[in-house]
PDB file of C-alpha atoms in Angstrom:
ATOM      1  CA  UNK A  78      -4.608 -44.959   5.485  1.00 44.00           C
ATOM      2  CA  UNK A  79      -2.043 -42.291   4.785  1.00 55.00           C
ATOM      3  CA  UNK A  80      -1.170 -44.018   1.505  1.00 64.00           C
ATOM      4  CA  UNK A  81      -4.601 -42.722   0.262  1.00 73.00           C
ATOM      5  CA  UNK A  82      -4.164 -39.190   0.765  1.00 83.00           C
ATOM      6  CA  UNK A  83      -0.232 -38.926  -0.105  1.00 92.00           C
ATOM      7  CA  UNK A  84       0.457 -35.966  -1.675  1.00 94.00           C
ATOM      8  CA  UNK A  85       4.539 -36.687  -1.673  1.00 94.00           C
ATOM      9  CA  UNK A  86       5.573 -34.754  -4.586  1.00 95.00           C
ATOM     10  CA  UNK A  87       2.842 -32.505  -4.797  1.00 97.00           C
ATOM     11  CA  UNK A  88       3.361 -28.716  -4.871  1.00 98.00           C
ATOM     12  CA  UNK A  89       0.379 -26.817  -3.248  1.00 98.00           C
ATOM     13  CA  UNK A  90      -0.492 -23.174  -2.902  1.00 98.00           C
ATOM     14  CA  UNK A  91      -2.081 -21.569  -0.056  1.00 97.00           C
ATOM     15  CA  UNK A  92      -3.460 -17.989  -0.801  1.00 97.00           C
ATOM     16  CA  UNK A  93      -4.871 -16.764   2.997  1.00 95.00           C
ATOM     17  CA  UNK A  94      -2.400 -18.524   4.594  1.00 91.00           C
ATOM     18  CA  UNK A  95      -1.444 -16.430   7.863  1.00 86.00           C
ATOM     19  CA  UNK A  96      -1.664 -18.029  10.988  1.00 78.00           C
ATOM     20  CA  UNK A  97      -4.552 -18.359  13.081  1.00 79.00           C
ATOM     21  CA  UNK A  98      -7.183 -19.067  10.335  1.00 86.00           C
ATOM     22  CA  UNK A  99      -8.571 -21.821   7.697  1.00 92.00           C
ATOM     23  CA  UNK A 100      -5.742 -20.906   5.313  1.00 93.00           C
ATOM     24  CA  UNK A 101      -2.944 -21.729   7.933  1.00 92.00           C
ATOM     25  CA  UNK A 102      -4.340 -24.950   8.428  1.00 93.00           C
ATOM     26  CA  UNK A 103      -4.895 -26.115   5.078  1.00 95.00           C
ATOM     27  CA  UNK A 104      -1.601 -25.490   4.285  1.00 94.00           C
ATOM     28  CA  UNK A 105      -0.282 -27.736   7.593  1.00 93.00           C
ATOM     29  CA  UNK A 106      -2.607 -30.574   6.802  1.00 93.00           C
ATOM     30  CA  UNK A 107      -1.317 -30.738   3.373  1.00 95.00           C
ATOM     31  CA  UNK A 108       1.996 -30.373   4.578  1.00 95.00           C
ATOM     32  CA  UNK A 109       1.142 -33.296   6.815  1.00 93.00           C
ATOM     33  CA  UNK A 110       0.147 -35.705   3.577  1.00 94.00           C
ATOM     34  CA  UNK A 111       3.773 -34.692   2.151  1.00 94.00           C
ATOM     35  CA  UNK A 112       3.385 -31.967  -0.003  1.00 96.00           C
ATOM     36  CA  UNK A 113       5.552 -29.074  -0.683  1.00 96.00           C
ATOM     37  CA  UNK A 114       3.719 -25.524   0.204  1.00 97.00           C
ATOM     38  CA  UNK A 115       4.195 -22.065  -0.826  1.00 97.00           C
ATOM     39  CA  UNK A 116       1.921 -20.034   1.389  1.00 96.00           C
ATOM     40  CA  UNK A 117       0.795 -16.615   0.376  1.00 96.00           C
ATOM     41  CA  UNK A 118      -0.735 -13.779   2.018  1.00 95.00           C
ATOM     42  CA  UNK A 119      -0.615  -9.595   1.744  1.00 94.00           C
ATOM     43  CA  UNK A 120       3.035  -8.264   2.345  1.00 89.00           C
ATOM     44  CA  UNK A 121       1.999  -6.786   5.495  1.00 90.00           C
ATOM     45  CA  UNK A 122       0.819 -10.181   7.049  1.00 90.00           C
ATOM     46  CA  UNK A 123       4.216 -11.313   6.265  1.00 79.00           C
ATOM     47  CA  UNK A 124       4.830 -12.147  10.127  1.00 83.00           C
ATOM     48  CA  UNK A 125       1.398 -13.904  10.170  1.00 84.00           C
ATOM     49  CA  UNK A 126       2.751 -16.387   7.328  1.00 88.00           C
ATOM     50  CA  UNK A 127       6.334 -17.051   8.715  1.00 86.00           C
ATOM     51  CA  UNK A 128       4.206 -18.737  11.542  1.00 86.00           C
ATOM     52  CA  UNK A 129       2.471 -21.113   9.300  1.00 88.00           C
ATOM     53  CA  UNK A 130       5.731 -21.775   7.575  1.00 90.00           C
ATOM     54  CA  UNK A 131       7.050 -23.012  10.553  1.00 88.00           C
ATOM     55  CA  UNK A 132       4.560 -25.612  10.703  1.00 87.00           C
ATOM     56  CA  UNK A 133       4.773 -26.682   6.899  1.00 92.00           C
ATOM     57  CA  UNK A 134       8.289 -27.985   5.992  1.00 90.00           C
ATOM     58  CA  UNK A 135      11.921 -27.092   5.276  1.00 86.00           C
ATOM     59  CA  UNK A 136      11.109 -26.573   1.199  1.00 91.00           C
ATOM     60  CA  UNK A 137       7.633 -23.999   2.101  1.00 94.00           C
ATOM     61  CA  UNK A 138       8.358 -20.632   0.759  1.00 95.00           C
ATOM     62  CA  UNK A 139       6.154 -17.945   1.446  1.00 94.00           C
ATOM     63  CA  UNK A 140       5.031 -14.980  -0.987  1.00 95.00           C
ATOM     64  CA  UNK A 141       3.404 -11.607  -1.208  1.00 95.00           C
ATOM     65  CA  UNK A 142       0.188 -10.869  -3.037  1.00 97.00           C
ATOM     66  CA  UNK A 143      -3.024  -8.894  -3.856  1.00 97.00           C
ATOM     67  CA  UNK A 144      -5.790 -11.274  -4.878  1.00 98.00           C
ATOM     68  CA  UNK A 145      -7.721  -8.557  -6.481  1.00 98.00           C
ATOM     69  CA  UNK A 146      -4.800  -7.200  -8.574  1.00 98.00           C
ATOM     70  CA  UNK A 147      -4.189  -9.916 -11.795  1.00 98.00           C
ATOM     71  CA  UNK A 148      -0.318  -8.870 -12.449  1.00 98.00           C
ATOM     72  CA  UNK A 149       0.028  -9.335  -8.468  1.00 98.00           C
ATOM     73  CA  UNK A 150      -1.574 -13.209  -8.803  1.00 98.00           C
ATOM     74  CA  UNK A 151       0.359 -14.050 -12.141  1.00 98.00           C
ATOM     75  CA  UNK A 152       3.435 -13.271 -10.676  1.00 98.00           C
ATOM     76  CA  UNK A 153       2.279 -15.556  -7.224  1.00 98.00           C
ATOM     77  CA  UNK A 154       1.671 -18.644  -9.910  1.00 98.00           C
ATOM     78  CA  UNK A 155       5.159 -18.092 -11.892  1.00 98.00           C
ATOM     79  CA  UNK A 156       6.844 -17.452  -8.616  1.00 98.00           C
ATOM     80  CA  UNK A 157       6.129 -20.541  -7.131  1.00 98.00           C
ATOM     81  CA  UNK A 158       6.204 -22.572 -10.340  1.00 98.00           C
ATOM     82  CA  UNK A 159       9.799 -21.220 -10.775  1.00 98.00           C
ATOM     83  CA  UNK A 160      10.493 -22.311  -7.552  1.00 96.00           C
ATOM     84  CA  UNK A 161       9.205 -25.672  -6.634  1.00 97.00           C
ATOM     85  CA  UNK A 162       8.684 -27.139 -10.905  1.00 97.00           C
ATOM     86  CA  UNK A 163       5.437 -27.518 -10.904  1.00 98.00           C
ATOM     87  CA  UNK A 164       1.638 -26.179  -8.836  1.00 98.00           C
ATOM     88  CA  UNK A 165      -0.521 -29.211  -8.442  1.00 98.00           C
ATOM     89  CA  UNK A 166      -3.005 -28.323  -5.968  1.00 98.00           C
ATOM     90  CA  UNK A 167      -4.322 -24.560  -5.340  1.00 98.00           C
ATOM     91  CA  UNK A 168      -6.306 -23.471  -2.399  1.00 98.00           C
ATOM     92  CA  UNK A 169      -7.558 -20.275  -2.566  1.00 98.00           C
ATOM     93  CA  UNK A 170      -9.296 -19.015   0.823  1.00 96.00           C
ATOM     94  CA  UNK A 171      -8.118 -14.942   0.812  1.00 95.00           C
ATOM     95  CA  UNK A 172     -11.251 -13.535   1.696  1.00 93.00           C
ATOM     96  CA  UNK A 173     -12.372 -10.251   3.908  1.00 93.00           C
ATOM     97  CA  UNK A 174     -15.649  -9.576   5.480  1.00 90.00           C
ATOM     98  CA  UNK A 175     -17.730  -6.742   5.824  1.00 90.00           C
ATOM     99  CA  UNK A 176     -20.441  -7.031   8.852  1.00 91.00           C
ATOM    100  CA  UNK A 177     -22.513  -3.725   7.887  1.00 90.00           C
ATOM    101  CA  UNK A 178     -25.939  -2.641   7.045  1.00 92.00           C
ATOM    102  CA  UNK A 179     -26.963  -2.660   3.270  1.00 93.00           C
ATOM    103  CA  UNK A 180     -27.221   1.398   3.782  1.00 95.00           C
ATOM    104  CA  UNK A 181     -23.663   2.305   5.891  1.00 95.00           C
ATOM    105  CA  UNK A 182     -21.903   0.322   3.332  1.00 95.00           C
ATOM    106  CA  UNK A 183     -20.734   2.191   0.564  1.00 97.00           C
ATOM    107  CA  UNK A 184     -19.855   1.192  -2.861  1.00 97.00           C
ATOM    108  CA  UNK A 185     -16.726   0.953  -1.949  1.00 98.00           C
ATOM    109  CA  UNK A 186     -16.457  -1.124   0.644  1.00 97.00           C
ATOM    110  CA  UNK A 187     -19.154  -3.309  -1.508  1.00 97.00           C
ATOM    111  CA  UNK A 188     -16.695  -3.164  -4.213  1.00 98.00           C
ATOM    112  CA  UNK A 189     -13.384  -4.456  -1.826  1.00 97.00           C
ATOM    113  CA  UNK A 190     -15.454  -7.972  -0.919  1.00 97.00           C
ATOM    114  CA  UNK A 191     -16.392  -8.435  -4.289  1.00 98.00           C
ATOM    115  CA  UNK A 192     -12.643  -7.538  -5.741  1.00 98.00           C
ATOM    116  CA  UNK A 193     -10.953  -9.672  -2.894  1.00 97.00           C
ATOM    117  CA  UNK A 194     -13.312 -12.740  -2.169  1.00 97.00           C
ATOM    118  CA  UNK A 195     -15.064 -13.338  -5.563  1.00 98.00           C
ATOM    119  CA  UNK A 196     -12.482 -11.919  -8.160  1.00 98.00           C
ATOM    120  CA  UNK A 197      -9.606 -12.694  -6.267  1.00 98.00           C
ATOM    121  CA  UNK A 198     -10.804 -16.238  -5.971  1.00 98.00           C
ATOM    122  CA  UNK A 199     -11.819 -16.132  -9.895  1.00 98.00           C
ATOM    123  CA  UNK A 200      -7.781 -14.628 -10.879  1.00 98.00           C
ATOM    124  CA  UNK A 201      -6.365 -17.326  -8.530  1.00 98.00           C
ATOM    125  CA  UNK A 202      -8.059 -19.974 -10.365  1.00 98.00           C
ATOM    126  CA  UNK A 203      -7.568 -18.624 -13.915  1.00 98.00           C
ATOM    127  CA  UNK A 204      -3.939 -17.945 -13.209  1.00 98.00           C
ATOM    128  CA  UNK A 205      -3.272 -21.502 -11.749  1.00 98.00           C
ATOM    129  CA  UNK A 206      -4.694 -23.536 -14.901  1.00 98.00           C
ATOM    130  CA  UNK A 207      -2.304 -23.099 -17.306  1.00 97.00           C
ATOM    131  CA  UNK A 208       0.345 -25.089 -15.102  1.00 98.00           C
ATOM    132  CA  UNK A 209      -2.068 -27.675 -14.161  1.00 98.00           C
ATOM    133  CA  UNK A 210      -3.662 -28.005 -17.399  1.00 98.00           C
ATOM    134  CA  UNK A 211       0.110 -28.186 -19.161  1.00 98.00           C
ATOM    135  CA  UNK A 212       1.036 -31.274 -16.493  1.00 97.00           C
ATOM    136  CA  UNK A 213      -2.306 -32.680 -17.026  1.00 97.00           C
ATOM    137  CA  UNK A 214      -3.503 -32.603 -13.049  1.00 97.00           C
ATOM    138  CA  UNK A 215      -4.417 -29.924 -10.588  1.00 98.00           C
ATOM    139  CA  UNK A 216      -6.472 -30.068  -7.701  1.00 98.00           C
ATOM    140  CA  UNK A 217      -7.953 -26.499  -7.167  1.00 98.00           C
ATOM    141  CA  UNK A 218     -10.038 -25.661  -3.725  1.00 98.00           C
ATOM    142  CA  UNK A 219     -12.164 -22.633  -3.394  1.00 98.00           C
ATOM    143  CA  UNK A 220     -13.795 -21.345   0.290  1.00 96.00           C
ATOM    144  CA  UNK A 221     -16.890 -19.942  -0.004  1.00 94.00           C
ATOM    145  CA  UNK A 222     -19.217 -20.245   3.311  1.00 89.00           C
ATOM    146  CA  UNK A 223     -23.060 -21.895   3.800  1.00 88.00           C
ATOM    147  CA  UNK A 224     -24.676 -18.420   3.415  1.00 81.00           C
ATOM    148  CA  UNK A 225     -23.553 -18.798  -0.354  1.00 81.00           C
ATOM    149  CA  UNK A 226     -27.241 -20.590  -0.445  1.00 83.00           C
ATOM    150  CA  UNK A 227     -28.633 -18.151   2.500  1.00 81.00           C
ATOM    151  CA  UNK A 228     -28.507 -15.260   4.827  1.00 79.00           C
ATOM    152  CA  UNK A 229     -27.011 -15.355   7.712  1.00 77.00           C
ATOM    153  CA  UNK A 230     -28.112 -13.751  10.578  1.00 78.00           C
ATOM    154  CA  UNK A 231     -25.417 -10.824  10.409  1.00 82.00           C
ATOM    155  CA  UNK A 232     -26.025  -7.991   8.119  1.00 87.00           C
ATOM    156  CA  UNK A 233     -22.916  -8.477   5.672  1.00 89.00           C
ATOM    157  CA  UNK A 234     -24.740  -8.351   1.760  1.00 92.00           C
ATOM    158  CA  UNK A 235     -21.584  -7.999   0.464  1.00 93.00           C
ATOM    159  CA  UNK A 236     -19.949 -10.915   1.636  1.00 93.00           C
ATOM    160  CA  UNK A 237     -22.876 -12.880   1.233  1.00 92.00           C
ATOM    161  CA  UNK A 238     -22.948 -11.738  -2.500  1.00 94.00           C
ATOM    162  CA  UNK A 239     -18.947 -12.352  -2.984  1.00 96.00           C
ATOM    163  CA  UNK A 240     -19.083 -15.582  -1.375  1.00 94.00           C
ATOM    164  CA  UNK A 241     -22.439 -17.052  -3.532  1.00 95.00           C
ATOM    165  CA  UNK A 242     -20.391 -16.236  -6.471  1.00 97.00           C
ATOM    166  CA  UNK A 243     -17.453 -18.033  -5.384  1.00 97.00           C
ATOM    167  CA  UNK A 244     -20.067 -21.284  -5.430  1.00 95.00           C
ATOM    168  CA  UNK A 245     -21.049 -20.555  -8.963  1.00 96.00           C
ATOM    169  CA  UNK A 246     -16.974 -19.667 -10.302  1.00 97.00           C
ATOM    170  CA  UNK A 247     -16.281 -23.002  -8.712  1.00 98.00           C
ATOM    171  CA  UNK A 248     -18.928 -24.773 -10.358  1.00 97.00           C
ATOM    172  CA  UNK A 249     -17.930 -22.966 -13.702  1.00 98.00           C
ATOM    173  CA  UNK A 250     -14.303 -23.860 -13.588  1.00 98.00           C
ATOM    174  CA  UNK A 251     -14.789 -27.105 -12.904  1.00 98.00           C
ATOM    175  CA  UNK A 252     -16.796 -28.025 -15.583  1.00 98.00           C
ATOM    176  CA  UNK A 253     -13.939 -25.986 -17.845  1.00 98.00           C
ATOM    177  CA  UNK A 254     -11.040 -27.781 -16.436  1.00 98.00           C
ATOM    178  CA  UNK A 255     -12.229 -31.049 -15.451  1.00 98.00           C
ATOM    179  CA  UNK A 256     -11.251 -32.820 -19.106  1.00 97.00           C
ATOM    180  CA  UNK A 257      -8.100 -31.709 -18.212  1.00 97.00           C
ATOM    181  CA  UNK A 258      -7.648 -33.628 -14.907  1.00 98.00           C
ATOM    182  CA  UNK A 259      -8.186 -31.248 -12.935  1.00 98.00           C
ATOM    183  CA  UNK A 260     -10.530 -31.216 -10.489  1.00 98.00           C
ATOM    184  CA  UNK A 261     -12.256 -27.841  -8.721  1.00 98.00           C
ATOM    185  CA  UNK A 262     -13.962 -27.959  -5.084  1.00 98.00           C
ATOM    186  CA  UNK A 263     -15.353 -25.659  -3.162  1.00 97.00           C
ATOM    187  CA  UNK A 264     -15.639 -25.852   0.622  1.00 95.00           C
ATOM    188  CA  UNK A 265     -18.466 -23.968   2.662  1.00 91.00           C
TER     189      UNK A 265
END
């Protein structure tokens, strides 16, 4: 069975990838099927990553960025293609949530979940097609959560918002990209 799900020779990046949450294991599991991982996360979470590393391989390098700031995720892609060759599979799960009432959040804080989850999610995958498309493969996997399609029982609009439009980028990309062998998923 592990001859199916091989990914020897792969490169994959893992943007949320501290320790202790869905990023960190992603990026082990896929370290697990053979592929080479670069593991991202904010510079000050730095110490959070180095413990992931530890469980991904020799070759994993780890890297600082800002989802929500486009120079910050360019750089991530041409970092790690400059390291590794090539970025074959992408999994983008950065993400912050905001449990508060529609009237103590402010547009602020409204506008953070929406820069990090949705656009971050929405640079991430932009910035990561032009390697895949010019090796003609990428595997790209986006984490939204069930209360894309309905409310949860925690007041968090903004999350809820960020995360149903993560659904919708997914589904968008996909049908962009998938002529080009590459293939967009998004987990909930």
């Amino acid at each position: 069975m592990s001859g199916l799900f091989s990914l020897e020779g792969r490169v994959a990046l893992v943007v949320g990838a501290a320790d202790g949450g869905l990023g960190g294991f992603a990026a082990r599991t896929l370290a697990d099927a053979g592929a080479t991982i670069a593991l991202a996360d904010l510079a000050e979470r730095v110490d959070d990553v180095a413990v992931t590393a530890q469980g991904c391989g020799a070759g994993t390098t780890s890297h600082a960025v800002d989802v929500s700031d486009a120079d910050s995720v360019q750089r991530l892609v041409d970092d790690v293609v400059a390291a590794h060759g090539r970025l074959d599979v992408l999994v983008a799960c950065a993400g912050v949530m905001l449990r508060r009432e529609i009237e103590a959040t402010s547009p602020q804080e409204w506008q953070r979940v929406l820069d990090v989850n949705l656009t971050g999610t929405w640079l991430l995958n932009r910035a990561a097609l032009a390697p895949m498309r010019a090796q003609g493969y990428g595997r790209i996997v986006n984490f939204s959560t069930v209360y894309a399609e309905r409310v949860g029982p925690i007041p968090e609009t903004a999350y809820y918002a960020a995360k149903a439009g993560i659904a919708n980028v997914t589904r968008g990309v996909a049908a962009e990209a998938g002529p080009d062998g590459i293939a967009v998923n998004c987990l909930a």
